[in-house]
Amino acid sequence: MIDDPSLHTLLRLRDDTAMPIYRQLDIQIGALIERGALQPGATLPAERRLAEDLNISRTTVRHAYDALRRRKLVSAHGRLGFIVETPPRIQPGMERLKGFTEEMRELNRTPSSRILEQQVVTDRSIASLFGKPSTATFLRLVRIRFGDDVPLSREVAWYDLAAAPGLDQRDLTGSVYEVLRECGAALTSCEQTIEAATPDAEECRVFGFEQPVPCLLIKRQSRTKDGRMVEYVEGLFRGDAYAYRLTLAV
């Protein structure tokens, strides 16, 4: 656990990125809370003091604290300032196939994505996984998935373009599953595995981790009603904020 006067020494604000300073503060302080470096009951530095320590405006700090409050990571207590709360964990159910967008909506979170890569490729190993010839073409889609503007996962997905022609020309910042339904390739079943994984340097940067935090690596093969495999995806979900819930019956 850290003492709140030293909080500013753990924050690394960058001026070589388009991300606003308040969002950098929100993400970095949130990561400290979620991994336990700032524990429930700790008091965040006063807006004025943190602003002076970081040489930024008090308004910027206020925006960051307000964002943390909306995420239920801190609560306002009048003159006591902002108190760290026990971080809520996302607990989506696994009783049926659903995409990230639908999952976030069910949890009353606002989903969004940032596409890092969207291109048509040939890949011998991926083609073999799909049971296709090595010359088959796939859409390779790399995205950062957000819930309430918080980066929750980095996913790499491949889609069979023979099953969903024109998918590579569509806007895929939202739900790919909805677009697949429009293309006549609705997904109805999947095989999914979940395993522990350690994020690499790039993934730590995406999640705002100063040090690697255990994550969940989810691999999924999704199929249409007739059994045709359309999607293979590997998604790394931050383990400090994500937990799957299973409902089992005898």
Short mmCIF file of C-alpha atoms in Angstrom, two decimals:
data_model
loop_
_atom_site.label_atom_id
_atom_site.label_comp_id
_atom_site.label_asym_id
_atom_site.label_seq_id
_atom_site.Cartn_x
_atom_site.Cartn_y
_atom_site.Cartn_z
CA MET A 1 0.00 0.00 0.00
CA ILE A 2 1.29 3.47 -0.79
CA ASP A 3 1.00 6.63 1.29
CA ASP A 4 -1.09 9.21 -0.49
CA PRO A 5 1.63 11.97 -0.39
CA SER A 6 3.74 9.79 -2.69
CA LEU A 7 0.96 9.20 -5.22
CA HIS A 8 2.35 11.71 -7.71
CA THR A 9 5.65 9.81 -7.88
CA LEU A 10 3.82 6.77 -9.31
CA LEU A 11 2.07 8.69 -12.07
CA ARG A 12 3.65 9.11 -15.51
CA LEU A 13 1.88 11.75 -17.57
CA ARG A 14 2.77 11.91 -21.25
CA ASP A 15 2.55 14.83 -23.64
CA ASP A 16 3.28 12.74 -26.76
CA THR A 17 -0.18 11.18 -26.91
CA ALA A 18 -3.65 12.36 -27.90
CA MET A 19 -5.08 11.01 -24.62
CA PRO A 20 -6.12 13.94 -22.38
CA ILE A 21 -4.19 14.37 -19.14
CA TYR A 22 -7.27 13.79 -17.00
CA ARG A 23 -7.86 10.43 -18.74
CA GLN A 24 -4.23 9.45 -18.12
CA LEU A 25 -4.76 10.28 -14.44
CA ASP A 26 -8.05 8.40 -14.34
CA ILE A 27 -6.54 5.26 -15.90
CA GLN A 28 -3.33 5.27 -13.85
CA ILE A 29 -4.95 5.97 -10.47
CA GLY A 30 -7.66 3.43 -11.31
CA ALA A 31 -4.99 0.81 -12.02
CA LEU A 32 -3.34 1.52 -8.65
CA ILE A 33 -6.69 1.02 -6.92
CA GLU A 34 -7.57 -2.15 -8.83
CA ARG A 35 -4.28 -3.87 -8.10
CA GLY A 36 -4.33 -2.88 -4.42
CA ALA A 37 -1.53 -0.30 -4.32
CA LEU A 38 -4.20 2.17 -3.18
CA GLN A 39 -6.39 0.24 -0.79
CA PRO A 40 -10.02 0.84 0.26
CA GLY A 41 -10.24 3.62 2.84
CA ALA A 42 -7.19 5.53 1.59
CA THR A 43 -7.69 9.23 0.90
CA LEU A 44 -6.56 10.68 -2.41
CA PRO A 45 -4.45 13.85 -2.29
CA ALA A 46 -6.42 17.09 -2.36
CA GLU A 47 -7.02 18.43 -5.86
CA ARG A 48 -4.82 21.47 -5.29
CA ARG A 49 -1.90 19.48 -3.87
CA LEU A 50 -1.89 16.84 -6.62
CA ALA A 51 -2.19 19.57 -9.25
CA GLU A 52 0.85 21.34 -7.79
CA ASP A 53 2.83 18.10 -7.47
CA LEU A 54 2.18 17.26 -11.14
CA ASN A 55 2.34 20.84 -12.42
CA ILE A 56 -1.12 20.62 -14.00
CA SER A 57 -4.37 22.48 -13.48
CA ARG A 58 -6.67 21.79 -10.56
CA THR A 59 -9.54 21.45 -13.06
CA THR A 60 -7.72 18.55 -14.73
CA VAL A 61 -7.39 16.73 -11.40
CA ARG A 62 -11.06 17.40 -10.63
CA HIS A 63 -12.10 15.85 -13.97
CA ALA A 64 -9.97 12.77 -13.21
CA TYR A 65 -11.41 12.37 -9.71
CA ASP A 66 -14.95 12.76 -11.08
CA ALA A 67 -14.24 10.02 -13.64
CA LEU A 68 -12.97 7.72 -10.87
CA ARG A 69 -16.12 8.47 -8.87
CA ARG A 70 -18.35 7.57 -11.84
CA ARG A 71 -16.47 4.26 -12.08
CA LYS A 72 -17.21 3.70 -8.37
CA LEU A 73 -13.51 3.47 -7.56
CA VAL A 74 -13.68 6.45 -5.18
CA SER A 75 -16.43 8.28 -3.33
CA ALA A 76 -16.69 11.94 -2.30
CA HIS A 77 -16.81 12.69 1.43
CA GLY A 78 -17.02 16.47 1.68
CA ARG A 79 -14.02 17.98 3.42
CA LEU A 80 -12.42 14.55 3.70
CA GLY A 81 -12.04 14.55 -0.08
CA PHE A 82 -12.14 11.40 -2.19
CA ILE A 83 -11.93 8.02 -0.45
CA VAL A 84 -10.83 4.86 -2.24
CA GLU A 85 -13.57 2.22 -2.49
CA THR A 86 -13.37 -1.53 -3.04
CA PRO A 87 -13.11 -1.83 -6.85
CA PRO A 88 -16.12 -3.48 -8.47
CA ARG A 89 -15.39 -6.45 -10.71
CA ILE A 90 -17.15 -7.06 -13.99
CA GLN A 91 -18.95 -10.40 -13.73
CA PRO A 92 -20.56 -11.33 -17.02
CA GLY A 93 -22.43 -14.61 -17.24
CA MET A 94 -21.36 -17.39 -19.60
CA GLU A 95 -24.73 -19.02 -20.06
CA ARG A 96 -24.95 -18.09 -23.77
CA LEU A 97 -22.88 -16.76 -26.66
CA LYS A 98 -22.69 -12.98 -26.71
CA GLY A 99 -20.22 -10.37 -27.84
CA PHE A 100 -18.42 -7.75 -25.80
CA THR A 101 -20.84 -4.99 -26.82
CA GLU A 102 -23.89 -6.91 -25.62
CA GLU A 103 -22.03 -7.94 -22.48
CA MET A 104 -21.27 -4.32 -21.55
CA ARG A 105 -24.83 -3.19 -22.24
CA GLU A 106 -26.19 -5.90 -19.95
CA LEU A 107 -23.85 -4.61 -17.23
CA ASN A 108 -25.02 -1.00 -17.81
CA ARG A 109 -21.64 0.05 -19.15
CA THR A 110 -21.05 2.02 -22.32
CA PRO A 111 -19.05 -0.09 -24.81
CA SER A 112 -16.61 1.37 -27.32
CA SER A 113 -13.62 0.20 -29.36
CA ARG A 114 -10.46 1.50 -30.93
CA ILE A 115 -9.33 -0.37 -34.02
CA LEU A 116 -5.57 -0.89 -34.24
CA GLU A 117 -5.60 -3.08 -37.35
CA GLN A 118 -8.21 -4.11 -39.91
CA GLN A 119 -6.81 -5.86 -42.96
CA VAL A 120 -7.32 -8.81 -45.27
CA VAL A 121 -4.65 -11.48 -44.80
CA THR A 122 -3.69 -15.03 -45.67
CA ASP A 123 -2.26 -17.09 -42.84
CA ARG A 124 -1.42 -20.77 -43.14
CA SER A 125 -1.88 -21.58 -39.44
CA ILE A 126 -5.17 -19.69 -39.19
CA ALA A 127 -6.43 -21.33 -42.37
CA SER A 128 -5.62 -24.73 -40.88
CA LEU A 129 -7.54 -23.84 -37.74
CA PHE A 130 -10.58 -23.01 -39.87
CA GLY A 131 -10.11 -26.14 -41.99
CA LYS A 132 -9.52 -23.99 -45.09
CA PRO A 133 -6.84 -24.07 -47.82
CA SER A 134 -3.73 -21.99 -47.19
CA THR A 135 -4.82 -19.46 -49.84
CA ALA A 136 -8.07 -18.61 -48.00
CA THR A 137 -8.48 -14.96 -47.05
CA PHE A 138 -9.41 -13.71 -43.60
CA LEU A 139 -10.10 -10.37 -41.99
CA ARG A 140 -7.61 -9.78 -39.19
CA LEU A 141 -9.05 -7.34 -36.67
CA VAL A 142 -7.12 -5.99 -33.68
CA ARG A 143 -9.10 -3.85 -31.27
CA ILE A 144 -8.96 -2.32 -27.80
CA ARG A 145 -12.35 -2.78 -26.10
CA PHE A 146 -13.56 -0.24 -23.54
CA GLY A 147 -16.31 -0.19 -20.95
CA ASP A 148 -17.16 3.33 -19.76
CA ASP A 149 -13.94 4.52 -21.46
CA VAL A 150 -11.82 2.09 -19.41
CA PRO A 151 -9.63 -0.28 -21.49
CA LEU A 152 -10.79 -3.78 -20.56
CA SER A 153 -9.39 -6.02 -23.28
CA ARG A 154 -7.12 -6.21 -26.29
CA GLU A 155 -8.37 -8.72 -28.82
CA VAL A 156 -7.02 -10.19 -32.04
CA ALA A 157 -9.67 -11.81 -34.21
CA TRP A 158 -9.83 -13.53 -37.60
CA TYR A 159 -13.01 -13.83 -39.70
CA ASP A 160 -13.64 -16.07 -42.69
CA LEU A 161 -14.42 -13.67 -45.54
CA ALA A 162 -15.92 -16.46 -47.63
CA ALA A 163 -18.62 -16.75 -44.97
CA ALA A 164 -19.06 -12.98 -44.53
CA PRO A 165 -18.19 -11.22 -47.82
CA GLY A 166 -17.55 -7.51 -47.48
CA LEU A 167 -16.96 -7.67 -43.74
CA ASP A 168 -13.59 -5.98 -44.24
CA GLN A 169 -15.37 -2.90 -45.68
CA ARG A 170 -17.73 -2.44 -42.76
CA ASP A 171 -17.47 -0.19 -39.71
CA LEU A 172 -16.38 -2.58 -36.95
CA THR A 173 -15.93 -0.15 -34.08
CA GLY A 174 -19.20 -1.49 -32.65
CA SER A 175 -20.53 -5.03 -32.46
CA VAL A 176 -19.03 -7.37 -35.07
CA TYR A 177 -21.71 -9.91 -34.17
CA GLU A 178 -24.42 -7.48 -35.26
CA VAL A 179 -22.60 -6.89 -38.56
CA LEU A 180 -22.22 -10.65 -39.08
CA ARG A 181 -25.96 -11.06 -38.64
CA GLU A 182 -26.49 -8.41 -41.31
CA CYS A 183 -24.11 -10.34 -43.59
CA GLY A 184 -26.13 -13.54 -43.12
CA ALA A 185 -23.47 -15.18 -40.94
CA ALA A 186 -25.04 -14.99 -37.48
CA LEU A 187 -23.04 -16.82 -34.82
CA THR A 188 -24.97 -19.29 -32.70
CA SER A 189 -22.36 -21.36 -30.82
CA CYS A 190 -18.75 -21.30 -29.73
CA GLU A 191 -15.99 -23.27 -28.06
CA GLN A 192 -14.17 -21.15 -25.52
CA THR A 193 -11.17 -21.59 -23.24
CA ILE A 194 -9.97 -19.30 -20.46
CA GLU A 195 -6.45 -19.33 -19.06
CA ALA A 196 -4.19 -17.13 -16.99
CA ALA A 197 -1.72 -14.95 -18.89
CA THR A 198 0.81 -12.21 -18.21
CA PRO A 199 0.49 -9.07 -20.37
CA ASP A 200 3.49 -8.05 -22.43
CA ALA A 201 4.90 -4.50 -22.52
CA GLU A 202 2.47 -3.32 -25.20
CA GLU A 203 -0.52 -4.77 -23.37
CA CYS A 204 0.62 -3.15 -20.11
CA ARG A 205 0.71 0.17 -21.94
CA VAL A 206 -2.81 -0.38 -23.25
CA PHE A 207 -4.17 -1.15 -19.78
CA GLY A 208 -2.12 1.52 -18.01
CA PHE A 209 -0.21 -0.99 -15.88
CA GLU A 210 3.10 0.13 -14.41
CA GLN A 211 3.89 -3.52 -13.70
CA PRO A 212 2.32 -6.64 -15.28
CA VAL A 213 -0.94 -7.70 -13.63
CA PRO A 214 -2.36 -11.22 -14.17
CA CYS A 215 -4.91 -11.26 -16.98
CA LEU A 216 -7.39 -13.68 -18.52
CA LEU A 217 -6.66 -14.97 -22.03
CA ILE A 218 -9.88 -16.04 -23.72
CA LYS A 219 -9.72 -18.04 -26.94
CA ARG A 220 -12.94 -18.61 -28.86
CA GLN A 221 -14.00 -20.42 -32.03
CA SER A 222 -17.49 -19.31 -33.10
CA ARG A 223 -19.80 -21.00 -35.59
CA THR A 224 -23.03 -20.43 -37.48
CA LYS A 225 -26.14 -22.56 -37.11
CA ASP A 226 -24.92 -24.99 -39.77
CA GLY A 227 -21.62 -25.53 -37.94
CA ARG A 228 -19.46 -23.33 -40.17
CA MET A 229 -16.58 -21.69 -38.30
CA VAL A 230 -16.58 -17.94 -38.96
CA GLU A 231 -14.57 -16.43 -36.09
CA TYR A 232 -11.43 -17.19 -34.13
CA VAL A 233 -10.52 -14.65 -31.47
CA GLU A 234 -7.89 -14.33 -28.76
CA GLY A 235 -8.80 -11.67 -26.22
CA LEU A 236 -6.67 -10.59 -23.26
CA PHE A 237 -8.90 -9.27 -20.46
CA ARG A 238 -7.52 -7.41 -17.47
CA GLY A 239 -7.69 -9.71 -14.47
CA ASP A 240 -7.89 -6.89 -11.93
CA ALA A 241 -11.32 -5.85 -13.19
CA TYR A 242 -12.82 -8.91 -14.87
CA ALA A 243 -14.27 -12.15 -13.49
CA TYR A 244 -16.49 -14.65 -15.29
CA ARG A 245 -19.62 -16.00 -13.65
CA LEU A 246 -20.85 -19.51 -14.42
CA THR A 247 -24.34 -20.81 -13.79
CA LEU A 248 -24.38 -24.59 -13.54
CA ALA A 249 -27.28 -26.99 -13.19
CA VAL A 250 -27.41 -30.68 -12.35
#
